[in-house]
Amino acid sequence: QVQLVESGGGLVQPGGSLRLSCAASGIIFSSYDMGWYRQAPGKQRELVASITSGGTTNYADSVKGRFTISRDAAKNAVYLQMNSLKPEDTAVYYCNAHRFRAYWGQGTQVTVSS
């Protein structure tokens, strides 16, 4: 059974930082491309950042220079370091694993507000 469990969300002031974690189980982690998506109220889910099985990263233009995605094969985990957070980053953040099909976590809420 595949499980992706996100953690690390919360309430943070503008300009602050958060680190999201996603623990994966039930997959051969090293073979999967991993990603973080987000969905704000009334908006479609969008890609935030991705990292391939080989370590190549990709970022949405809106987060370039502020967010960093990384993965740890020893822990079967993927992370999203978010710095200089803005109110428009407020959303539910979802972990994604993809190879022949996509798997999703349940999401973690990130709220950026003063």
PDB file of C-alpha atoms in Angstrom:
ATOM      1  CA  GLN A   1       0.000   0.000   0.000  1.00  0.00           C
ATOM      2  CA  VAL A   2       1.440   3.335  -1.069  1.00  0.00           C
ATOM      3  CA  GLN A   3       1.442   6.109   1.512  1.00  0.00           C
ATOM      4  CA  LEU A   4       2.648   9.675   1.248  1.00  0.00           C
ATOM      5  CA  VAL A   5       2.438  11.548   4.538  1.00  0.00           C
ATOM      6  CA  GLU A   6       3.053  15.287   4.588  1.00  0.00           C
ATOM      7  CA  SER A   7       3.998  17.311   7.635  1.00  0.00           C
ATOM      8  CA  GLY A   8       5.384  20.726   8.503  1.00  0.00           C
ATOM      9  CA  GLY A   9       2.567  23.015   7.486  1.00  0.00           C
ATOM     10  CA  GLY A  10       1.217  25.775   9.682  1.00  0.00           C
ATOM     11  CA  LEU A  11       0.688  29.477  10.145  1.00  0.00           C
ATOM     12  CA  VAL A  12       3.593  31.798   9.415  1.00  0.00           C
ATOM     13  CA  GLN A  13       3.993  35.532   8.989  1.00  0.00           C
ATOM     14  CA  PRO A  14       4.940  37.044   5.635  1.00  0.00           C
ATOM     15  CA  GLY A  15       8.677  36.774   5.121  1.00  0.00           C
ATOM     16  CA  GLY A  16       8.899  33.693   7.297  1.00  0.00           C
ATOM     17  CA  SER A  17       9.981  30.160   6.506  1.00  0.00           C
ATOM     18  CA  LEU A  18       8.560  26.656   6.694  1.00  0.00           C
ATOM     19  CA  ARG A  19       9.929  23.245   5.805  1.00  0.00           C
ATOM     20  CA  LEU A  20       7.514  20.644   4.506  1.00  0.00           C
ATOM     21  CA  SER A  21       8.326  16.952   4.694  1.00  0.00           C
ATOM     22  CA  CYS A  22       6.812  14.002   2.868  1.00  0.00           C
ATOM     23  CA  ALA A  23       7.485  10.454   4.039  1.00  0.00           C
ATOM     24  CA  ALA A  24       6.910   7.807   1.373  1.00  0.00           C
ATOM     25  CA  SER A  25       6.252   4.122   1.862  1.00  0.00           C
ATOM     26  CA  GLY A  26       5.100   1.282  -0.363  1.00  0.00           C
ATOM     27  CA  ILE A  27       7.115   2.446  -3.376  1.00  0.00           C
ATOM     28  CA  ILE A  28      10.667   2.006  -4.601  1.00  0.00           C
ATOM     29  CA  PHE A  29      11.432   5.592  -3.702  1.00  0.00           C
ATOM     30  CA  SER A  30      14.602   5.895  -5.760  1.00  0.00           C
ATOM     31  CA  SER A  31      12.662   5.093  -8.941  1.00  0.00           C
ATOM     32  CA  TYR A  32      10.028   7.769  -8.532  1.00  0.00           C
ATOM     33  CA  ASP A  33       9.940  11.395  -9.535  1.00  0.00           C
ATOM     34  CA  MET A  34       8.641  13.439  -6.607  1.00  0.00           C
ATOM     35  CA  GLY A  35       6.859  16.733  -6.465  1.00  0.00           C
ATOM     36  CA  TRP A  36       5.027  19.294  -4.395  1.00  0.00           C
ATOM     37  CA  TYR A  37       1.760  20.772  -5.602  1.00  0.00           C
ATOM     38  CA  ARG A  38      -0.534  23.299  -3.993  1.00  0.00           C
ATOM     39  CA  GLN A  39      -4.168  24.263  -4.215  1.00  0.00           C
ATOM     40  CA  ALA A  40      -5.549  27.550  -2.961  1.00  0.00           C
ATOM     41  CA  PRO A  41      -9.284  28.046  -2.355  1.00  0.00           C
ATOM     42  CA  GLY A  42     -11.134  28.456  -5.634  1.00  0.00           C
ATOM     43  CA  LYS A  43      -8.053  27.672  -7.712  1.00  0.00           C
ATOM     44  CA  GLN A  44      -6.730  24.660  -9.560  1.00  0.00           C
ATOM     45  CA  ARG A  45      -3.978  22.505  -8.139  1.00  0.00           C
ATOM     46  CA  GLU A  46      -0.621  23.672  -9.479  1.00  0.00           C
ATOM     47  CA  LEU A  47       2.911  22.337  -9.533  1.00  0.00           C
ATOM     48  CA  VAL A  48       5.219  24.085  -7.081  1.00  0.00           C
ATOM     49  CA  ALA A  49       8.421  22.076  -7.466  1.00  0.00           C
ATOM     50  CA  SER A  50       9.556  18.684  -8.660  1.00  0.00           C
ATOM     51  CA  ILE A  51      12.652  16.527  -8.438  1.00  0.00           C
ATOM     52  CA  THR A  52      13.330  13.571 -10.678  1.00  0.00           C
ATOM     53  CA  SER A  53      14.716  10.237  -9.569  1.00  0.00           C
ATOM     54  CA  GLY A  54      18.043  11.506 -10.860  1.00  0.00           C
ATOM     55  CA  GLY A  55      17.894  14.722  -8.867  1.00  0.00           C
ATOM     56  CA  THR A  56      16.916  17.231 -11.546  1.00  0.00           C
ATOM     57  CA  THR A  57      14.748  19.968 -10.088  1.00  0.00           C
ATOM     58  CA  ASN A  58      12.068  22.197 -11.559  1.00  0.00           C
ATOM     59  CA  TYR A  59      10.215  25.126 -10.014  1.00  0.00           C
ATOM     60  CA  ALA A  60       7.187  27.228 -10.741  1.00  0.00           C
ATOM     61  CA  ASP A  61       8.216  30.763 -11.688  1.00  0.00           C
ATOM     62  CA  SER A  62       6.351  32.114  -8.669  1.00  0.00           C
ATOM     63  CA  VAL A  63       8.605  30.279  -6.201  1.00  0.00           C
ATOM     64  CA  LYS A  64      11.991  30.331  -7.949  1.00  0.00           C
ATOM     65  CA  GLY A  65      14.679  31.650  -5.646  1.00  0.00           C
ATOM     66  CA  ARG A  66      12.493  31.202  -2.554  1.00  0.00           C
ATOM     67  CA  PHE A  67      11.687  27.478  -2.413  1.00  0.00           C
ATOM     68  CA  THR A  68      14.037  24.496  -2.555  1.00  0.00           C
ATOM     69  CA  ILE A  69      13.026  20.893  -3.122  1.00  0.00           C
ATOM     70  CA  SER A  70      15.268  18.034  -2.016  1.00  0.00           C
ATOM     71  CA  ARG A  71      15.065  14.304  -1.444  1.00  0.00           C
ATOM     72  CA  ASP A  72      16.696  11.846   0.938  1.00  0.00           C
ATOM     73  CA  ALA A  73      16.853   8.289  -0.377  1.00  0.00           C
ATOM     74  CA  ALA A  74      17.933   6.902   2.992  1.00  0.00           C
ATOM     75  CA  LYS A  75      14.759   8.244   4.620  1.00  0.00           C
ATOM     76  CA  ASN A  76      12.407   7.807   1.647  1.00  0.00           C
ATOM     77  CA  ALA A  77      11.537  11.457   2.067  1.00  0.00           C
ATOM     78  CA  VAL A  78      11.164  14.609   0.023  1.00  0.00           C
ATOM     79  CA  TYR A  79      11.310  18.106   1.437  1.00  0.00           C
ATOM     80  CA  LEU A  80      10.252  21.600   0.458  1.00  0.00           C
ATOM     81  CA  GLN A  81      12.120  24.447   2.116  1.00  0.00           C
ATOM     82  CA  MET A  82      10.034  27.592   1.760  1.00  0.00           C
ATOM     83  CA  ASN A  83      11.612  30.958   2.496  1.00  0.00           C
ATOM     84  CA  SER A  84      10.395  34.530   2.099  1.00  0.00           C
ATOM     85  CA  LEU A  85       6.821  33.336   2.245  1.00  0.00           C
ATOM     86  CA  LYS A  86       4.074  35.534   0.853  1.00  0.00           C
ATOM     87  CA  PRO A  87       0.324  35.606   1.519  1.00  0.00           C
ATOM     88  CA  GLU A  88      -0.210  34.251  -1.995  1.00  0.00           C
ATOM     89  CA  ASP A  89       1.652  31.083  -0.980  1.00  0.00           C
ATOM     90  CA  THR A  90      -1.297  30.202   1.244  1.00  0.00           C
ATOM     91  CA  ALA A  91      -2.672  26.850   0.098  1.00  0.00           C
ATOM     92  CA  VAL A  92      -2.918  23.171   0.856  1.00  0.00           C
ATOM     93  CA  TYR A  93       0.363  21.585  -0.201  1.00  0.00           C
ATOM     94  CA  TYR A  94       0.348  18.050  -1.572  1.00  0.00           C
ATOM     95  CA  CYS A  95       3.163  15.576  -2.016  1.00  0.00           C
ATOM     96  CA  ASN A  96       3.187  13.641  -5.288  1.00  0.00           C
ATOM     97  CA  ALA A  97       5.039  10.538  -6.419  1.00  0.00           C
ATOM     98  CA  HIS A  98       5.038   9.630 -10.069  1.00  0.00           C
ATOM     99  CA  ARG A  99       6.418   6.845 -12.193  1.00  0.00           C
ATOM    100  CA  PHE A 100       3.864   4.940 -14.266  1.00  0.00           C
ATOM    101  CA  ARG A 101       1.067   6.515 -12.248  1.00  0.00           C
ATOM    102  CA  ALA A 102       0.672   9.267  -9.704  1.00  0.00           C
ATOM    103  CA  TYR A 103       0.191   8.936  -5.981  1.00  0.00           C
ATOM    104  CA  TRP A 104      -0.900  11.769  -3.694  1.00  0.00           C
ATOM    105  CA  GLY A 105      -0.686  12.578  -0.029  1.00  0.00           C
ATOM    106  CA  GLN A 106      -3.534  14.041   1.988  1.00  0.00           C
ATOM    107  CA  GLY A 107      -2.069  17.524   2.047  1.00  0.00           C
ATOM    108  CA  THR A 108      -0.857  19.969   4.664  1.00  0.00           C
ATOM    109  CA  GLN A 109      -2.182  23.486   5.138  1.00  0.00           C
ATOM    110  CA  VAL A 110       0.182  26.434   4.796  1.00  0.00           C
ATOM    111  CA  THR A 111      -1.181  29.830   5.811  1.00  0.00           C
ATOM    112  CA  VAL A 112       0.873  32.986   5.383  1.00  0.00           C
ATOM    113  CA  SER A 113      -0.706  35.846   7.252  1.00  0.00           C
ATOM    114  CA  SER A 114       0.112  38.596   9.691  1.00  0.00           C
TER     115      SER A 114
END
